[in-house]
Coordinates of C-alpha atoms in Angstrom, one line a residue:
X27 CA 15.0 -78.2 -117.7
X28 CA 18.7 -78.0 -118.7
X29 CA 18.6 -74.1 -120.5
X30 CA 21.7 -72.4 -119.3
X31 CA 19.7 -68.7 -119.2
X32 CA 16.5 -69.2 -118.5
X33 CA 15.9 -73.9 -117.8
X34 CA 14.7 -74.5 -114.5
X35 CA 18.4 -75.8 -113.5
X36 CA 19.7 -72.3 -113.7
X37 CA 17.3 -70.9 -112.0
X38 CA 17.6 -73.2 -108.8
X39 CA 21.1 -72.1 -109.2
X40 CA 20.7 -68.4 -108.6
X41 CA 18.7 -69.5 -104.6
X42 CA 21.4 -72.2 -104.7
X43 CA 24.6 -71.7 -106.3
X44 CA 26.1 -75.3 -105.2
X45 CA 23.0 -77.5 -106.8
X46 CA 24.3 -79.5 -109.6
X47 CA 22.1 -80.4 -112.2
X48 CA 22.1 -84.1 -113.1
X49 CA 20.7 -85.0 -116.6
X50 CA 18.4 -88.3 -116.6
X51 CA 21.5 -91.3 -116.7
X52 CA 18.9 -93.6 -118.4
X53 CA 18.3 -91.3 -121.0
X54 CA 22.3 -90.8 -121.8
X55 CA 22.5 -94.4 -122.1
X56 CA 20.0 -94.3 -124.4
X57 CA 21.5 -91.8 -126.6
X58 CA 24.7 -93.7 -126.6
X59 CA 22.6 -96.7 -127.6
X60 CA 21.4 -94.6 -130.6
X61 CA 25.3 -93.9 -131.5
X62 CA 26.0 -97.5 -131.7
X63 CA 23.1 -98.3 -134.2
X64 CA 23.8 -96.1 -136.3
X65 CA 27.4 -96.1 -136.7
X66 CA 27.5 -99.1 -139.2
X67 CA 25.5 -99.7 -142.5
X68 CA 24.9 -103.5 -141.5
X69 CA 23.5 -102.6 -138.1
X70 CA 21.0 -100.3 -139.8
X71 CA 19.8 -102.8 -142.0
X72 CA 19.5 -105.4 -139.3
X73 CA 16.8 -103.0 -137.4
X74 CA 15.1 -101.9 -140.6
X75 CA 14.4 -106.2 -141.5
X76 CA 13.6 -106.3 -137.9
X77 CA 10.8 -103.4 -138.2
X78 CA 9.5 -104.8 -141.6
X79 CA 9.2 -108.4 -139.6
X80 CA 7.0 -106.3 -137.1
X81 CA 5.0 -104.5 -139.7
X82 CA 4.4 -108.1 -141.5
X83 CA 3.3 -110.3 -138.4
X84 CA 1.5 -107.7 -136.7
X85 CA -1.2 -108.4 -139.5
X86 CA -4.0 -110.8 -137.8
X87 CA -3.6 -113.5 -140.8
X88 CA 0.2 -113.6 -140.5
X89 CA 0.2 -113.3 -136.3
X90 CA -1.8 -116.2 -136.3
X91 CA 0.4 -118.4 -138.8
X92 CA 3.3 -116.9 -136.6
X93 CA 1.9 -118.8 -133.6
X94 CA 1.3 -121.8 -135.1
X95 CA 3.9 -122.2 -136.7
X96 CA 5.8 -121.8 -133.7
X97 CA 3.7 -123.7 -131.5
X98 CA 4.6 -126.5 -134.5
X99 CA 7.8 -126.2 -133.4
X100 CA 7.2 -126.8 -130.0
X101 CA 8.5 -122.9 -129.5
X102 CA 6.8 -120.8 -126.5
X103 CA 4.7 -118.4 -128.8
X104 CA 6.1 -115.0 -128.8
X105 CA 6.1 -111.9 -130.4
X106 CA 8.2 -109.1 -132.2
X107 CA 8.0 -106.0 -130.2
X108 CA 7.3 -102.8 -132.0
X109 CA 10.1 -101.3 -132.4
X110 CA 10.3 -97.6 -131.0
X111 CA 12.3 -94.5 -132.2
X112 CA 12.8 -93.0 -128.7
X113 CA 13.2 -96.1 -126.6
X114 CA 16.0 -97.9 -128.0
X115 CA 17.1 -99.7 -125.2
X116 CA 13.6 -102.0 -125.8
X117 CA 15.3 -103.0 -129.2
X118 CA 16.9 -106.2 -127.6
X119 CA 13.9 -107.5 -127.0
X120 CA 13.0 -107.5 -130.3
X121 CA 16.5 -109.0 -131.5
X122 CA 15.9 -111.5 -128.6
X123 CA 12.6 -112.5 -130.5
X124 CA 14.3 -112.7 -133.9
X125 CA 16.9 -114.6 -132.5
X126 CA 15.5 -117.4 -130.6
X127 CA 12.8 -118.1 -133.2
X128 CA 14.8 -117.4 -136.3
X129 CA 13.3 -121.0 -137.6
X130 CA 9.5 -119.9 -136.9
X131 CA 10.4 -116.8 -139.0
X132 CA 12.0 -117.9 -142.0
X133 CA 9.5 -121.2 -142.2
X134 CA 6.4 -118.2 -142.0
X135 CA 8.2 -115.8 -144.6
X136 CA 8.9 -119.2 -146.4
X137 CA 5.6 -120.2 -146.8
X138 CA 4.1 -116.8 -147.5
X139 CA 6.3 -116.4 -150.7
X140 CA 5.5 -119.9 -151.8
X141 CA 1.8 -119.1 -151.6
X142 CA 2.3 -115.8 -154.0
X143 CA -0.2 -113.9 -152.2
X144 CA -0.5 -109.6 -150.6
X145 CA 2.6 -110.4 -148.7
X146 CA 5.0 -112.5 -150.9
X147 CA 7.1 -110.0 -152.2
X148 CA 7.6 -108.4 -149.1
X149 CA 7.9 -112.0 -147.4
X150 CA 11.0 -113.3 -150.4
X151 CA 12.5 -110.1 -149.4
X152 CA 13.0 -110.7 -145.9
X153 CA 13.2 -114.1 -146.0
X154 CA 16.4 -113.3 -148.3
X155 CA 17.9 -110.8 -145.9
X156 CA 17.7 -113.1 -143.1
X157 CA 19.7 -115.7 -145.0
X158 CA 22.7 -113.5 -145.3
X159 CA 26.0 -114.3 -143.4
X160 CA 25.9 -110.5 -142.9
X161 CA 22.6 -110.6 -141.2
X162 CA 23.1 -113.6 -138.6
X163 CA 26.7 -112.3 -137.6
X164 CA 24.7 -108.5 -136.8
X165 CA 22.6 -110.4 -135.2
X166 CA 24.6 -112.1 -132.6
X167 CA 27.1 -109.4 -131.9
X168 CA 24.1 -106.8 -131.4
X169 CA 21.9 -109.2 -129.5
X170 CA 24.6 -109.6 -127.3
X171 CA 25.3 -106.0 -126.9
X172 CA 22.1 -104.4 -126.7
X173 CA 21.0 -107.6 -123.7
X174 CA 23.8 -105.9 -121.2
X175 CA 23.0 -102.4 -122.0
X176 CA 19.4 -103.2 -121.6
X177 CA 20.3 -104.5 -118.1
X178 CA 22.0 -101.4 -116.9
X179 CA 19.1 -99.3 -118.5
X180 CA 16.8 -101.1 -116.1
X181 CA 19.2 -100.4 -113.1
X182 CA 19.4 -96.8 -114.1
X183 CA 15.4 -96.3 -114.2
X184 CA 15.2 -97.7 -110.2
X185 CA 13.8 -95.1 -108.2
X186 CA 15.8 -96.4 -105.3
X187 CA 19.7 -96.0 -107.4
X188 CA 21.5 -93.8 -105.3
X189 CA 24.3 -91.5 -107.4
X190 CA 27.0 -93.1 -106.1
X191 CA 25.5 -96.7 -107.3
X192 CA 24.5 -95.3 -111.1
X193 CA 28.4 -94.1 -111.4
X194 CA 29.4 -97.5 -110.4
X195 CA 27.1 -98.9 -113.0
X196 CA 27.8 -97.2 -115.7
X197 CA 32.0 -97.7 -115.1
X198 CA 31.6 -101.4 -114.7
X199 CA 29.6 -101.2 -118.3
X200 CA 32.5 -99.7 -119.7
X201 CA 35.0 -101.6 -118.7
X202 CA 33.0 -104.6 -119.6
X203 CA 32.8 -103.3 -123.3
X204 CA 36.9 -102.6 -123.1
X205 CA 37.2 -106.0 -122.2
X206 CA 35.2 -107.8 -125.1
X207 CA 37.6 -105.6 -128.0
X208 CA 39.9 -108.6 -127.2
X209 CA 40.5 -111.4 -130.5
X210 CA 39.7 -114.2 -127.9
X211 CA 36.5 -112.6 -127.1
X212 CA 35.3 -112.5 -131.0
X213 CA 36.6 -115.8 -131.7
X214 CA 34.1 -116.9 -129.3
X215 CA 31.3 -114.4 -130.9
X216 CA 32.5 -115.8 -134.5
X217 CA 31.8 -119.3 -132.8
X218 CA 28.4 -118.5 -131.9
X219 CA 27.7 -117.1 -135.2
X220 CA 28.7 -120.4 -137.0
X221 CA 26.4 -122.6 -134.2
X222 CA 23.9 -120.6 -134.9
X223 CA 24.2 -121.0 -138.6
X224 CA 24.3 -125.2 -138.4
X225 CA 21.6 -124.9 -136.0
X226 CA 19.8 -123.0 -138.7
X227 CA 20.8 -124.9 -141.7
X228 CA 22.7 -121.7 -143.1
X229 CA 26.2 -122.6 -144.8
X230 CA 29.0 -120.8 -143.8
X231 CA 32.0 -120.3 -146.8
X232 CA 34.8 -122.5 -146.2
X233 CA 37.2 -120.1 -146.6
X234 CA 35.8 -117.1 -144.8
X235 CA 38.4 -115.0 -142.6
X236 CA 37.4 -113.1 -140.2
X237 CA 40.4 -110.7 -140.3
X238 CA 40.2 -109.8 -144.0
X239 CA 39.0 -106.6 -145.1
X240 CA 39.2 -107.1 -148.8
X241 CA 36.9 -109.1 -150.9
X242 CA 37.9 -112.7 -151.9
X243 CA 37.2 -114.4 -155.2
X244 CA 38.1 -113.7 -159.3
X245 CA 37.2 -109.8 -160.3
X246 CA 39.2 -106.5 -160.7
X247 CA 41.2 -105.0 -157.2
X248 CA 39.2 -102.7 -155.8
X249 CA 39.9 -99.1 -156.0
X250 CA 42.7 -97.7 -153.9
X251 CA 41.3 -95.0 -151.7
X252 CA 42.4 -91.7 -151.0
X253 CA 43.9 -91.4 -147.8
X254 CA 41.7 -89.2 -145.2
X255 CA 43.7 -86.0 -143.3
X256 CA 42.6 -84.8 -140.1
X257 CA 41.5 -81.0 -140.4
X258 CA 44.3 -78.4 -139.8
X259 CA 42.5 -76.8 -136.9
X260 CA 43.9 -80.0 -135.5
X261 CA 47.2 -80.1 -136.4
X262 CA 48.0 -78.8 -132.4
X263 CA 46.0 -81.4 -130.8
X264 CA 46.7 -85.5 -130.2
X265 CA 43.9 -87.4 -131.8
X266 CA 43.2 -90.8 -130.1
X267 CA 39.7 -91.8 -131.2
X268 CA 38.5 -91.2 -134.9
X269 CA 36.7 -88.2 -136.4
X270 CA 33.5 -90.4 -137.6
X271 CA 34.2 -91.7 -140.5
X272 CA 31.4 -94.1 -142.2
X273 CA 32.5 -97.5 -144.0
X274 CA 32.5 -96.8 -147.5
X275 CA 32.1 -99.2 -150.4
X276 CA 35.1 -101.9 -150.6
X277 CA 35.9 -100.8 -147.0
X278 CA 32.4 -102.2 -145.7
X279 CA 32.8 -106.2 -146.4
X280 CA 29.8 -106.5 -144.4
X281 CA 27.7 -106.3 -146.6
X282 CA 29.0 -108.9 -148.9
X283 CA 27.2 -111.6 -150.2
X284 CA 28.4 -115.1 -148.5
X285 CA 30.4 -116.5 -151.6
X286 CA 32.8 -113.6 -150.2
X287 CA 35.4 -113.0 -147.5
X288 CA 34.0 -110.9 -144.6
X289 CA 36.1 -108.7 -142.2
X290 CA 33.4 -108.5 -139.7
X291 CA 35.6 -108.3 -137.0
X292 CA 37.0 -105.0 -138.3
X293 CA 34.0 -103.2 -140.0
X294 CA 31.3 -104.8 -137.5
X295 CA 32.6 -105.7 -134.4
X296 CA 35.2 -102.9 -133.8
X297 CA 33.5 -100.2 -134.7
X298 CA 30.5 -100.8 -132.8
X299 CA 32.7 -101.2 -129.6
X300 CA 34.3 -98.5 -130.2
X301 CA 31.2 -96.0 -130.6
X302 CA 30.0 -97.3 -127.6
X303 CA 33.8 -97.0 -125.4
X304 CA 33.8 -93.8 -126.9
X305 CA 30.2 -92.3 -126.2
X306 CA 29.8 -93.6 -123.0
X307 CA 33.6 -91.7 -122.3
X308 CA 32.1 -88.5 -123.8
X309 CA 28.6 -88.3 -122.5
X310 CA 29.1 -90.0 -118.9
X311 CA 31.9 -87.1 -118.1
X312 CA 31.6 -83.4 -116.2
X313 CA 30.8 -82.0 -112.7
X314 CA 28.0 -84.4 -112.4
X315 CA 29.6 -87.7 -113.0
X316 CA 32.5 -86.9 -111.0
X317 CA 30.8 -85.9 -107.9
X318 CA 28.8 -89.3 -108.5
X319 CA 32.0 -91.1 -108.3
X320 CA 33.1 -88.9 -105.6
X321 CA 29.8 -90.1 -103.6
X322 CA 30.5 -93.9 -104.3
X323 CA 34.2 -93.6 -103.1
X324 CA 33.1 -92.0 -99.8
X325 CA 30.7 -94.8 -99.5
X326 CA 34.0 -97.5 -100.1
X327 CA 36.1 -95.0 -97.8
X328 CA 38.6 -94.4 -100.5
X329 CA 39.7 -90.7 -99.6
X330 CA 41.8 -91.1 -102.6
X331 CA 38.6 -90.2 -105.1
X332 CA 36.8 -87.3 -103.4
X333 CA 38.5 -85.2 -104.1
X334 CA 35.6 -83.0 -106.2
X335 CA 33.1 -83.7 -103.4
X336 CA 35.6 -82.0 -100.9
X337 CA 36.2 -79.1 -103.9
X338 CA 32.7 -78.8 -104.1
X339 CA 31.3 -78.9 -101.0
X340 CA 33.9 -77.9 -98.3
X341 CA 32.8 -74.4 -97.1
X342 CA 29.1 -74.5 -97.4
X343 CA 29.0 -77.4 -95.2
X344 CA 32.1 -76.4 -93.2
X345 CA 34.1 -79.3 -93.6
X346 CA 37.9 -79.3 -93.0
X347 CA 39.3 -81.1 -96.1
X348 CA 42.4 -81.8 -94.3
X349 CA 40.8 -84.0 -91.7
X350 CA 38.0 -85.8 -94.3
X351 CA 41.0 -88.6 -95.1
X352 CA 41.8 -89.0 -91.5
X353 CA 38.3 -89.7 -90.3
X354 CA 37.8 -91.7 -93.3
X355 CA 40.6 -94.0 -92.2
X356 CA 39.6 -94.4 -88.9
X357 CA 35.9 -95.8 -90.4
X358 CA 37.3 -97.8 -92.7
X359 CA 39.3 -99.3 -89.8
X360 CA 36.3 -99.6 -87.5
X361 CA 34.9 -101.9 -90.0
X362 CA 37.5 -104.2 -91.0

């Protein structure tokens, strides 16, 4: 569809040289989604406990202890999606699952070790993982993440979204995410992390600071690191966003047992954020998301952001770009 030779897009283009080609929004989002996942060791080994937890209840013996164990617990029986490579956006509900019936899980994978059978091993494993500081506070921040993203995926899938409405969308998403990179907005995720944990009988260390970045506790200083330079071919250009670098032993707290200090908020929380500020800035940009923003300010009468629709668009239809504003005004006043 989107070959720049030969796709079906440029060939549209050669009978119609002012069709723009649009690439699916939903499936952008997506890819963004993909960015996030992957952009921290923690978040990685969140999904890969949460497919193993798939893998082990989807067995009829276990799905059936699964459901009464939860119906025990006087929990409305659910189940853990399967998780898919391709449809990442379908991952909250999974972490939705996992979250809201943490207590059937553990007291299944709890009893399933105890009894030494074909799935203990795999059962203590998990059952370990889930216990970890690290694990929980993933939990909560991606749960969180991955419900409003799931949201606007949803929206972007209508067959009724107009343009204009899926540029709006996907500009109030990012400014949402801007806004949660504020301290007061982790404080309150570091709050729900250690609810969570009472409600869950999970002990939280005293001492545990969410802005350190070093581990805590008797043992040798860890290894100064050697200090990363941009690549010359950059040395002309300002950098504002970083150039991918991966967490790296001492740097990557998160993954410290809980007798430690954790910097989640700097090598969890942050980075996360930023992958997804950043990939929605780089893939939700170009002729197409401009004249979708173009679209929704003609539909708010704001002659101030049409700018590439006039550009566009002006002599084929035969518009005079110097009296688009006016009659735009005089609309926008016939309506106040």
């Amino acid at each position: 569809m989107s070959g720049q030779v030969s796709g079906v897009q440029q060939r549209i283009k050669e009978t119609h040289p002012y069709a723009v080609y649009i690439h699916c929004l939903a499936h952008k989002l997506n890819l963004v989604l993909v960015d996030c996942c992957t952009v921290n060791r923690s978040v990685k080994t969140l999904l890969n406990v949460i497919g193993k937890l798939y893998s082990v209840f989807a067995e009829p013996t276990n799905h059936h202890r699964f459901i009464e164990v939860q119906k025990s617990l006087d929990m409305k029986p659910t189940e853990i999606a399967q998780p898919s490579e391709t449809r990442w956006a379908c991952k909250w509900r999974s972490l939705h699952a996992v979250k809201t019936h943490y207590s059937a899980i553990t007291q299944c994978l709890r009893e399933m070790s105890d009894e030494g059978g074909k799935w203990s091993v795999e059962a203590t494993g998990l059952c370990e993982h889930m216990g970890r500081l690290s694990f929980i506070t993933c939990l909560i921040v991606l749960e969180d993440i991955l419900r409003v993203i799931h949201v606007t995926h949803k929206a972007l899938q209508s067959s009724s979204l107009a343009l204009s409405e899926a540029a709006v969308l996907t500009d109030n998403l990012k400014a949402h995410f801007v806004s949660q990179r504020q301290t007061d907005k982790w404080n309150d995720v570091w709050g729900s992390v250690k609810q969570f944990c009472r409600d869950n009988n999970v002990s939280v260390p005293e001492d545990a600071n969410i802005q350190s970045q070093t581990p805590a506790g008797p043992g040798p200083l860890p290894k100064r690191k050697r200090a990363t330079q941009p690549p010359t071919s950059l040395d002309n250009f300002l950098i504002t966003t970083t150039l991918g670098h991966r967490e790296e032993n001492d740097v990557n707290t998160v993954q410290m047992s809980q007798s430690e200090t954790p910097g989640f908020q700097q090598h969890l929380y942050f980075p996360v954020l930023d992958t997804i500020i950043g990939e929605l800035d780089r893939r939700f940009t170009g002729e197409a998301v401009e004249l979708a923003q173009a679209c929704a300010a003609v539909l708010r009468c704001d002659k101030s952001g049409i700018e590439p629709l006039v550009q566009k668009y002006a002599q084929p239809l035969k518009i005079n770009p110097h009296l688009v504003g006016t009659e735009m005004d005089l609309v926008k006043a016939s309506t106040q």
